[in-house]
PDB file of C-alpha atoms in Angstrom:
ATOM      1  CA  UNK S   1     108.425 106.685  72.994  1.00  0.00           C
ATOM      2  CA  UNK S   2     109.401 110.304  71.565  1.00  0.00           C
ATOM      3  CA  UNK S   3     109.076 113.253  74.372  1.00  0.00           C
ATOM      4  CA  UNK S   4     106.974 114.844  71.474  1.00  0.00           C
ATOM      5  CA  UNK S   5     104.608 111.969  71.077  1.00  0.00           C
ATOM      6  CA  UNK S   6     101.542 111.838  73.935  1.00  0.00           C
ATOM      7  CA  UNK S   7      98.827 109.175  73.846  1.00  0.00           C
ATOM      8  CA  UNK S   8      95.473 110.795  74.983  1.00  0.00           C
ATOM      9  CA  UNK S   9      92.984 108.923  76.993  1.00  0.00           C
ATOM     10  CA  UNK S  10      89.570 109.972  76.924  1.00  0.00           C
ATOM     11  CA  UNK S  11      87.009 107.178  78.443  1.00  0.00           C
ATOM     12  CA  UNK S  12      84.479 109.262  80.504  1.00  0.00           C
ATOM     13  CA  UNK S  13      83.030 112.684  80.290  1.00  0.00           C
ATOM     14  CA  UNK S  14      83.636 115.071  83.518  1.00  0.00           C
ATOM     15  CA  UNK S  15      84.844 119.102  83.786  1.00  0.00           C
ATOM     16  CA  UNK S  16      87.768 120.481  81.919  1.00  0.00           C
ATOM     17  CA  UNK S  17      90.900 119.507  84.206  1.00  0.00           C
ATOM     18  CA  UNK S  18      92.847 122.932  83.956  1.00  0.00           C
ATOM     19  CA  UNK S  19      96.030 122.682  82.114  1.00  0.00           C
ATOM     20  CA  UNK S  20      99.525 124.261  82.186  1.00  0.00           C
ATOM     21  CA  UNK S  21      98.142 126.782  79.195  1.00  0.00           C
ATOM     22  CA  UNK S  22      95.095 127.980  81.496  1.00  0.00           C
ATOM     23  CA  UNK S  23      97.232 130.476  83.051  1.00  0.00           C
ATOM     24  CA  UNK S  24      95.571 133.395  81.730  1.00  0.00           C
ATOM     25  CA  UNK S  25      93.664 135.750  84.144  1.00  0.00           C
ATOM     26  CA  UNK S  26      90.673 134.492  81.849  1.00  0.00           C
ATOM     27  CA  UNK S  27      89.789 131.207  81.569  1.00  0.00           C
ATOM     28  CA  UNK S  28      86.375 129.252  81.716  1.00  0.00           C
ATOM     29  CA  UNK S  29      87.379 127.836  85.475  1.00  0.00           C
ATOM     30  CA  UNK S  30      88.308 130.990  86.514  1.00  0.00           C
ATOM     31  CA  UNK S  31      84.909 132.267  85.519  1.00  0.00           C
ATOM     32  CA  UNK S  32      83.049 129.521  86.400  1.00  0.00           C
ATOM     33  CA  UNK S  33      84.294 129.517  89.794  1.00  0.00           C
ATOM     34  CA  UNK S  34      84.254 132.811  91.063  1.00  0.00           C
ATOM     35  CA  UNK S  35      81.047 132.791  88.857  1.00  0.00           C
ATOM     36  CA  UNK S  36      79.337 130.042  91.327  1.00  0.00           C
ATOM     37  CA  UNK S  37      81.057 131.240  94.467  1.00  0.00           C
ATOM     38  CA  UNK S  38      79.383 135.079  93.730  1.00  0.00           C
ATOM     39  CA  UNK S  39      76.532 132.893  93.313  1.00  0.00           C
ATOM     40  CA  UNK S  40      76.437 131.150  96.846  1.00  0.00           C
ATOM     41  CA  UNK S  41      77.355 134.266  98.518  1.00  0.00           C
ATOM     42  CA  UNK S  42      75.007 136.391  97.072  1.00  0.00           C
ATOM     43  CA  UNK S  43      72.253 133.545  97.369  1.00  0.00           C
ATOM     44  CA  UNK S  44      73.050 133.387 101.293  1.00  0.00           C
ATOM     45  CA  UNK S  45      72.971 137.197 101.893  1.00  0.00           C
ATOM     46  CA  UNK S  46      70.397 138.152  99.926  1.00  0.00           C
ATOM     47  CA  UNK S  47      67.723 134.968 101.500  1.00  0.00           C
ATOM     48  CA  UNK S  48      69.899 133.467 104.537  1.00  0.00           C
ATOM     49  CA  UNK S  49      66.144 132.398 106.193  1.00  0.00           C
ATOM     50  CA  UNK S  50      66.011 130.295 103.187  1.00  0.00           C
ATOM     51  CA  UNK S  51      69.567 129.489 101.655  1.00  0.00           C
ATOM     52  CA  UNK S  52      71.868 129.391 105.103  1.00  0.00           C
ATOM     53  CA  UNK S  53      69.199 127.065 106.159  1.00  0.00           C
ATOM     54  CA  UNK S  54      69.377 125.192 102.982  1.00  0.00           C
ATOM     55  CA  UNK S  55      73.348 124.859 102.937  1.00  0.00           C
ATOM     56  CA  UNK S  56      73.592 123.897 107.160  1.00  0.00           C
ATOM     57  CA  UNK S  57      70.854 121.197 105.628  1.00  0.00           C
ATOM     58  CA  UNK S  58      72.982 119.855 102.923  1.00  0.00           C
ATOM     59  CA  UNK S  59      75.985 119.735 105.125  1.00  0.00           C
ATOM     60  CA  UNK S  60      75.407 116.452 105.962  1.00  0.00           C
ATOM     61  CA  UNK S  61      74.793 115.158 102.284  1.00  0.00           C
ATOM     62  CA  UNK S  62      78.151 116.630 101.393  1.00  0.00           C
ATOM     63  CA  UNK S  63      80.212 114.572 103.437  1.00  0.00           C
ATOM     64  CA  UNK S  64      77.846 111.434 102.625  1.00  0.00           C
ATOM     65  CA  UNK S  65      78.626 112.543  98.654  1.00  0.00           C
ATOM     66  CA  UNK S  66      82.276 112.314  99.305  1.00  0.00           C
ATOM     67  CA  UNK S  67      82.086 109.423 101.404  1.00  0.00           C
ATOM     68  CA  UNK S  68      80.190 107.155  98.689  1.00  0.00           C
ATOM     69  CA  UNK S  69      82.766 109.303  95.718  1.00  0.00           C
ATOM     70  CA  UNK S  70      86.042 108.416  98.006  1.00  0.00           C
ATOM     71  CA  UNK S  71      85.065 104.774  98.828  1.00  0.00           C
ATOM     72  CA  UNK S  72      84.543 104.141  95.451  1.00  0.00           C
ATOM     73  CA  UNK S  73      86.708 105.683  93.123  1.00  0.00           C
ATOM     74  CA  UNK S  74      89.063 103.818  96.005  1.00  0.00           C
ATOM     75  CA  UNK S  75      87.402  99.948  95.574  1.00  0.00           C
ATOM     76  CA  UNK S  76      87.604 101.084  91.300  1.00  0.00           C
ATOM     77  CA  UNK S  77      90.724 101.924  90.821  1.00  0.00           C
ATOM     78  CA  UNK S  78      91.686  98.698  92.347  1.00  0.00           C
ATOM     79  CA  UNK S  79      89.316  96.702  89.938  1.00  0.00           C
ATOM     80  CA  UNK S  80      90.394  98.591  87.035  1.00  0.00           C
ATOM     81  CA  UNK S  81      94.051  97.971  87.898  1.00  0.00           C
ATOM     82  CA  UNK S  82      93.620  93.851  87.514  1.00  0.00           C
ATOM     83  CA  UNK S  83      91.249  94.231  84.585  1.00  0.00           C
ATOM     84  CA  UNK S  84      93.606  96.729  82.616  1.00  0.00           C
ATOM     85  CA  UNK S  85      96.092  93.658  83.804  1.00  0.00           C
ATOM     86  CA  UNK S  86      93.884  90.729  82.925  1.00  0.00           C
ATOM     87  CA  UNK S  87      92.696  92.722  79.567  1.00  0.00           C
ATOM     88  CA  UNK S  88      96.457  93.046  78.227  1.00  0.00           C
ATOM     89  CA  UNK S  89      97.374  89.300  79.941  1.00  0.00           C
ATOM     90  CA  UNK S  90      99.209  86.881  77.602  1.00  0.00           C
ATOM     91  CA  UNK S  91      97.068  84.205  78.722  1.00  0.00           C
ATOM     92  CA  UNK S  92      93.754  84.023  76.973  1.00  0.00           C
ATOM     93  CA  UNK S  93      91.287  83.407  79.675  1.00  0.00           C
ATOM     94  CA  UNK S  94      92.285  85.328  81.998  1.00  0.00           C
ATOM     95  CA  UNK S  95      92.560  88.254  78.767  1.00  0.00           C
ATOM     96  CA  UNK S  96      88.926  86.914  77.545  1.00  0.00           C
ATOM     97  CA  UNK S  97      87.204  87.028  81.313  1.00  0.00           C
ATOM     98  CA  UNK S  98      88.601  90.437  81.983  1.00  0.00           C
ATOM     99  CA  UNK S  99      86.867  91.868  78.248  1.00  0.00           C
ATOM    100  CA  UNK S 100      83.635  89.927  79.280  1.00  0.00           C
ATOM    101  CA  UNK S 101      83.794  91.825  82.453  1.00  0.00           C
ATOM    102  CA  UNK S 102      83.678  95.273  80.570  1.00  0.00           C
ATOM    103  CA  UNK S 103      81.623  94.330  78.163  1.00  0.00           C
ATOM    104  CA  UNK S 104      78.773  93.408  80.168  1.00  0.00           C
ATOM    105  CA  UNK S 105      79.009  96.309  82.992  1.00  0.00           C
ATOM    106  CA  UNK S 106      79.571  98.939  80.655  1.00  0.00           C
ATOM    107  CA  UNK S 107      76.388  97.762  78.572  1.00  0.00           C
ATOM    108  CA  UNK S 108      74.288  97.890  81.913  1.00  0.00           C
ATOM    109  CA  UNK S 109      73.504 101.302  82.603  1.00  0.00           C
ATOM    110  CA  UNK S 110      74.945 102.642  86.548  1.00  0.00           C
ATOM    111  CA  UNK S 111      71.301 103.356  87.936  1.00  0.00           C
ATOM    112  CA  UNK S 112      70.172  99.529  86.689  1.00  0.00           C
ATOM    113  CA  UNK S 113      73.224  98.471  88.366  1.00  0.00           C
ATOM    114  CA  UNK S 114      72.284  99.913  91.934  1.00  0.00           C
ATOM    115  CA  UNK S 115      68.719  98.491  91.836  1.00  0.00           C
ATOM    116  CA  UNK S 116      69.667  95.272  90.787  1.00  0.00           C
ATOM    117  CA  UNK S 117      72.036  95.291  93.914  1.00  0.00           C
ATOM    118  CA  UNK S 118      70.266  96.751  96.745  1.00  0.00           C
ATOM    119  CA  UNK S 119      66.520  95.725  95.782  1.00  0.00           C
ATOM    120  CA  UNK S 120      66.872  92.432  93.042  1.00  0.00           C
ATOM    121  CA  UNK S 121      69.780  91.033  95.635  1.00  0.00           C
ATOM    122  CA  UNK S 122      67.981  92.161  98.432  1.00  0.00           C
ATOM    123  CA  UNK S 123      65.583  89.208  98.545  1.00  0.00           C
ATOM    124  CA  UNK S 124      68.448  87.074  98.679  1.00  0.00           C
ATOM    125  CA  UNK S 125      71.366  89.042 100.846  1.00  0.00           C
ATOM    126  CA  UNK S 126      69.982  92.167 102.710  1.00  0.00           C
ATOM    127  CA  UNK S 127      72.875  94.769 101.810  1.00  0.00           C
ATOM    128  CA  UNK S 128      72.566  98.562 103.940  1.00  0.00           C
ATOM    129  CA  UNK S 129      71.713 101.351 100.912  1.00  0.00           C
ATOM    130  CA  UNK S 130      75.209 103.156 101.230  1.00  0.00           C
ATOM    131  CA  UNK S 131      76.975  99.209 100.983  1.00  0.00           C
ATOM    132  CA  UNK S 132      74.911  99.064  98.228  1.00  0.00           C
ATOM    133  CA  UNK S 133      75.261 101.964  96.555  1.00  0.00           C
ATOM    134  CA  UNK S 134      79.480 101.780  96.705  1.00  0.00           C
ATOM    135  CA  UNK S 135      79.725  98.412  95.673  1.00  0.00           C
ATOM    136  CA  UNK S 136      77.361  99.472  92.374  1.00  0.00           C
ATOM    137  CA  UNK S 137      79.537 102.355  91.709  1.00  0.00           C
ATOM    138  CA  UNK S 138      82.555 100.659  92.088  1.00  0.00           C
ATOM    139  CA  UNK S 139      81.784  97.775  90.176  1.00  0.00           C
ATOM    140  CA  UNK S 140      80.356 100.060  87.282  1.00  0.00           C
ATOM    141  CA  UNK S 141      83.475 102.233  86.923  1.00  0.00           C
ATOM    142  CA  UNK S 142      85.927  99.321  87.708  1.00  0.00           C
ATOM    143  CA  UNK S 143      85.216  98.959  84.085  1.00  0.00           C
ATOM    144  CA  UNK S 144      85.845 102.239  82.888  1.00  0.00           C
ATOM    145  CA  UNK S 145      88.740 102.169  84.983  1.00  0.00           C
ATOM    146  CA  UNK S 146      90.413  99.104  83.407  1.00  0.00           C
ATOM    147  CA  UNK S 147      89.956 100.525  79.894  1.00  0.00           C
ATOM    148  CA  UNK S 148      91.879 103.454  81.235  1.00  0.00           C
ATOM    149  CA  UNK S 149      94.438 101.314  82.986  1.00  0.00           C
ATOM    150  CA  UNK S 150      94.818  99.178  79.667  1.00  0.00           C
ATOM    151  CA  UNK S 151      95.126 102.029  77.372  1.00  0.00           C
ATOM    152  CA  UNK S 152      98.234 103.289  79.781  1.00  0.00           C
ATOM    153  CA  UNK S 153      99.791  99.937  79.888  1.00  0.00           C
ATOM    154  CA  UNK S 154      99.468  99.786  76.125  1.00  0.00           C
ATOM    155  CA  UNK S 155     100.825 103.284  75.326  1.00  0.00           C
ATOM    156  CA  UNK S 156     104.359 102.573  76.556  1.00  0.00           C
ATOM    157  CA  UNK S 157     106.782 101.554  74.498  1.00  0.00           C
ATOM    158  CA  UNK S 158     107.058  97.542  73.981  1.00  0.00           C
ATOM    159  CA  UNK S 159     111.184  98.600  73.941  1.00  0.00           C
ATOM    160  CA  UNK S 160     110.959  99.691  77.444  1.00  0.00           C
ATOM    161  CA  UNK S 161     109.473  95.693  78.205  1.00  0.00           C
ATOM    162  CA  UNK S 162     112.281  93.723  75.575  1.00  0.00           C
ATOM    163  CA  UNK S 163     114.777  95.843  77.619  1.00  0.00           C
ATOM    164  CA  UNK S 164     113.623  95.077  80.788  1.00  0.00           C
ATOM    165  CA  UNK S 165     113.039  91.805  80.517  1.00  0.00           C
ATOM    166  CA  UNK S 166     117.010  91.570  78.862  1.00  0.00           C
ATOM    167  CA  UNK S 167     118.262  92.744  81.880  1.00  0.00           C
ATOM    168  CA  UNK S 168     116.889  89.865  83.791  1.00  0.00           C
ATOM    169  CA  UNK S 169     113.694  91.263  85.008  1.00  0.00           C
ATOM    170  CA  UNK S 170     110.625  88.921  84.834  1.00  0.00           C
ATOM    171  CA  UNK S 171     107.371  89.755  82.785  1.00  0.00           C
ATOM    172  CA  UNK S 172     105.903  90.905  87.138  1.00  0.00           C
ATOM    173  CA  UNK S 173     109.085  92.947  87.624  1.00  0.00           C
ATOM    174  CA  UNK S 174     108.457  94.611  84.373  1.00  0.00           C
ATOM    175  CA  UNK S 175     105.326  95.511  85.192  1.00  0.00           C
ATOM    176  CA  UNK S 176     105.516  97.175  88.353  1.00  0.00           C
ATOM    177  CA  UNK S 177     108.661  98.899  88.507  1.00  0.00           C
ATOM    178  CA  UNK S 178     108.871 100.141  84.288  1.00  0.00           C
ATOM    179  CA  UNK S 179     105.610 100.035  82.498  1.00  0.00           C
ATOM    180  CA  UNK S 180     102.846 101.356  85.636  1.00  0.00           C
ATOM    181  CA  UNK S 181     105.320 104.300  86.565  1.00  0.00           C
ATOM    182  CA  UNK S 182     105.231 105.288  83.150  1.00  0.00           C
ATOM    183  CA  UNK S 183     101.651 104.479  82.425  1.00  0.00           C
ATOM    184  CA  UNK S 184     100.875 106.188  85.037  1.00  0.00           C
ATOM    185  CA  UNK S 185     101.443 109.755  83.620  1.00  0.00           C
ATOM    186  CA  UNK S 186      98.774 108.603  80.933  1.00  0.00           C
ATOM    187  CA  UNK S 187      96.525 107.285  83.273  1.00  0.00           C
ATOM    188  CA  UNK S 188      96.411 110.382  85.579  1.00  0.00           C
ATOM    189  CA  UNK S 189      94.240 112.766  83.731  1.00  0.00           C
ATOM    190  CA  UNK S 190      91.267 110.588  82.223  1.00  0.00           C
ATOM    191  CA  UNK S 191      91.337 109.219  86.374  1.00  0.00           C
ATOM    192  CA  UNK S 192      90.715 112.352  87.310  1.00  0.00           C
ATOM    193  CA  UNK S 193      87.921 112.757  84.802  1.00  0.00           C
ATOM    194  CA  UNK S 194      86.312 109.543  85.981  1.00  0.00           C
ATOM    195  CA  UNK S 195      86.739 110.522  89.635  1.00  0.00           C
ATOM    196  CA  UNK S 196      84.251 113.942  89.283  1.00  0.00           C
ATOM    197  CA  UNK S 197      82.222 112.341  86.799  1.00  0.00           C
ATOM    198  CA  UNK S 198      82.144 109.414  89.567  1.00  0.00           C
ATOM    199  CA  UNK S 199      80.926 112.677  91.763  1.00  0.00           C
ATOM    200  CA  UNK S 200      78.056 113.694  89.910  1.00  0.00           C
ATOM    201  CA  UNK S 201      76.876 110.000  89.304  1.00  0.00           C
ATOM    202  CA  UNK S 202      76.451 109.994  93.172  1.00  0.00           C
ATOM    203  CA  UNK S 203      73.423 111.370  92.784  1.00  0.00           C
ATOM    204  CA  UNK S 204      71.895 108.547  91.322  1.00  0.00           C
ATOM    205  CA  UNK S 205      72.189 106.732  95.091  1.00  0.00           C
ATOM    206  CA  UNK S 206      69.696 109.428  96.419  1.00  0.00           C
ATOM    207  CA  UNK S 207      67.619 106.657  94.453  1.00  0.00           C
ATOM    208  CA  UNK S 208      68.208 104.315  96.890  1.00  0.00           C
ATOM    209  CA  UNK S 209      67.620 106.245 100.289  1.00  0.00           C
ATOM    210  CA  UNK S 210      71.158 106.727 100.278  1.00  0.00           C
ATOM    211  CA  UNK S 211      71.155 110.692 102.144  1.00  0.00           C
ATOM    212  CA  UNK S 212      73.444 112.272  99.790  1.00  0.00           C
ATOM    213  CA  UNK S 213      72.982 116.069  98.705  1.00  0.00           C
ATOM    214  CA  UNK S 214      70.124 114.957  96.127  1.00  0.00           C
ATOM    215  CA  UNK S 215      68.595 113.300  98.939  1.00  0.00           C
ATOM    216  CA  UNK S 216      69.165 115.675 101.859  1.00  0.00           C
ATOM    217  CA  UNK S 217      67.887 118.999  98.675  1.00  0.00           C
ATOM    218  CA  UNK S 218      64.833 116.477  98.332  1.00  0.00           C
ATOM    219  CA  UNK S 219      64.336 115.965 102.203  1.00  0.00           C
ATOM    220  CA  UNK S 220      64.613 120.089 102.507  1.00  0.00           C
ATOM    221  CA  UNK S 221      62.360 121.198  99.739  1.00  0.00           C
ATOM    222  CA  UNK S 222      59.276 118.340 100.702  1.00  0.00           C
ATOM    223  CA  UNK S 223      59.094 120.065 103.966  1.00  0.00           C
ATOM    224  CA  UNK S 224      60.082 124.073 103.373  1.00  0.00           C
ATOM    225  CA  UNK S 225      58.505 124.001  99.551  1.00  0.00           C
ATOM    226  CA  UNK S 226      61.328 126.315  98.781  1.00  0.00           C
ATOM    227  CA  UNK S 227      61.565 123.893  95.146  1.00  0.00           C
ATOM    228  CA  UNK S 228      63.260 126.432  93.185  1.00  0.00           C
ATOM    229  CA  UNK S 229      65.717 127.604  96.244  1.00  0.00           C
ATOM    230  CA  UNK S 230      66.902 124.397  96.767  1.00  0.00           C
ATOM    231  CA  UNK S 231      68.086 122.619  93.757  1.00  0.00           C
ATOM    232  CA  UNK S 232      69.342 126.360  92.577  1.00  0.00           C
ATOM    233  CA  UNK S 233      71.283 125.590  96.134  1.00  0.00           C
ATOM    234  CA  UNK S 234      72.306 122.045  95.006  1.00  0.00           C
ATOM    235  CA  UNK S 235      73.603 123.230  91.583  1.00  0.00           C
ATOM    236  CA  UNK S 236      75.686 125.711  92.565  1.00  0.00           C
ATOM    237  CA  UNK S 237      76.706 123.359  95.640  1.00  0.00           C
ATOM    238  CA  UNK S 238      78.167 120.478  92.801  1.00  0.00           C
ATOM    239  CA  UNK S 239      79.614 123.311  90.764  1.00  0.00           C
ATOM    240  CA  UNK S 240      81.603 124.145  93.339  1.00  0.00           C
ATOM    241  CA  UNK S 241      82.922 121.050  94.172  1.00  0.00           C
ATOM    242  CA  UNK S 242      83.528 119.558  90.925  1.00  0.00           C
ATOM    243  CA  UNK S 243      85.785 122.691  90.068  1.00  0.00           C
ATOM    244  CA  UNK S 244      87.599 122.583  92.881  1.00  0.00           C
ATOM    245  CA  UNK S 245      88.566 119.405  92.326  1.00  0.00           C
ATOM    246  CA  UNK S 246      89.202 119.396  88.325  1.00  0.00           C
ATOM    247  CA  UNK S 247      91.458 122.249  89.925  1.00  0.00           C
ATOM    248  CA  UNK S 248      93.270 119.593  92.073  1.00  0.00           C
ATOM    249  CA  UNK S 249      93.829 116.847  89.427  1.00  0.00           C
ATOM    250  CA  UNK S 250      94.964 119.644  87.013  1.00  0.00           C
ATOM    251  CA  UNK S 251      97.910 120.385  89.744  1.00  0.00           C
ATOM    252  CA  UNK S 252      98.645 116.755  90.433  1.00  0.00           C
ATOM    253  CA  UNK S 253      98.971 116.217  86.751  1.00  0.00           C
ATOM    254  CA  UNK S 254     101.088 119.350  86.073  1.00  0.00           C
ATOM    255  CA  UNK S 255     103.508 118.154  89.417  1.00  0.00           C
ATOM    256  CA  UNK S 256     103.339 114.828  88.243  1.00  0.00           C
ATOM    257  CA  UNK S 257     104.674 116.224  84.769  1.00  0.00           C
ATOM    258  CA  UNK S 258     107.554 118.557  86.670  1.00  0.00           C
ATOM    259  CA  UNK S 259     108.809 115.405  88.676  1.00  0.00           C
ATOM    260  CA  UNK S 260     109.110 113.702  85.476  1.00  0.00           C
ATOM    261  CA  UNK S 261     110.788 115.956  83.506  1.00  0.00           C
ATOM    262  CA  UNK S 262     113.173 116.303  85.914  1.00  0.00           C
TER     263      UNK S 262
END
């Protein structure tokens, strides 16, 4: 493939990973964050009896968020590795089980998903609500995951496999050490998409009695009736976190791009 030529992946929604051009004093992450954090600050000093009290309540849910986010954006990426596999796979069932697989989970929306697990299951295998609520999240974007992983696979250069495979490598060889390094730069960027919109989607296990920040904001404002205070608190709580970490993909992808142009 050219240098000039770059195959774009765009599967799932998610912030704006900042880019090598976003270098400008200005940008919208920039704003955005210093924007929330001015927020939270000002928030805590001007009402600490209600906000302080809020965010030493949410604590908790935060490290439950990126517990459930961690676990399975961990168990998905290892899904969507052998679907991408199994999708591009010369042989046909393996190819036809793997688009089955994505076909039906992406056609099943995430929230029907973690019912069906934890409650429709449940009368058959008991599963805990946070066991429950990674293995539906996993599952769900192990399919989102292997159209990523498929699309990088696909977007090398069927050169770099003829050549490969001349110089005695088998079809396995090929496919770890030449095409998955370089898919890899491809894949990087929509991951990192799927891994904070992964974050937000958390939410959706509050559902399930699972005490994430929804859960824990939910707990706070049944028993203080600060309503208002407390999902304000949440919002600028997830803003936070999901630009700090388009901020940390965005890096990983521009070092990822320095080591390889190196």
């Amino acid at each position: 493939m050219k240098e000039n030529q770059k195959t774009v992946i765009d599967v799932g929604d998610g912030a704006a990973i900042p880019t090598r051009k976003d270098r400008d004093l200005f940008t919208a992450w920039r704003i955005a964050f210093v924007g929330a954090l001015f927020a939270l600050v000002g928030l805590v000093s001007f009402n600490p009896e209600v906000y302080w009290e809020g965010l030493k309540y949410l604590s908790d849910g935060v490290l439950i968020t990126f517990q459930v986010t961690l676990a399975s954006i961990l168990c998905a990426l290892i899904i969507g590795l052998f679907v991408g596999l199994g999708r591009v796979s010369r042989i046909r069932v393996i190819a036809l089980a793997a688009s089955t697989y994505v076909e039906v989970i992406r056609g099943i929306p995430l929230l029907v998903q973690l019912f069906y697990i934890y409650y429709a299951l449940g009368q058959f295998v008991k599963i805990p609500p946070l066991p429950s609520a990674i293995i539906a999240m996993s599952i769900c974007y192990g399919a989102y995951m292997g159209e990523i992983f498929r699309a990088g696979i696909e977007s090398i250069d069927k050169g770099q496999t003829e050549a490969s495979l001349s110089l005695g490598m088998n079809r396995s060889e090929t496919m770890i050490y030449v095409v998955l390094p370089q898919a890899l730069r491809t894949i990087l960027p929509p991951v990192g998409n799927e891994f904070i919109a992964l974050l937000k989607d958390s939410s959706l296990v509050s559902i399930i009695a699972v005490a994430d920040i929804l859960r824990r904001a939910r707990e706070f404002s049944s028993t203080s009736f600060y309503v208002f205070e407390t999902y304000t608190l949440v919002a600028v709580v997830y803003l936070l976190i999901t630009l700090i970490l388009s901020k940390i993909v965005g890096v990983m992808e521009e070092r990822l791009g320095q080591h390889e142009r190196r």
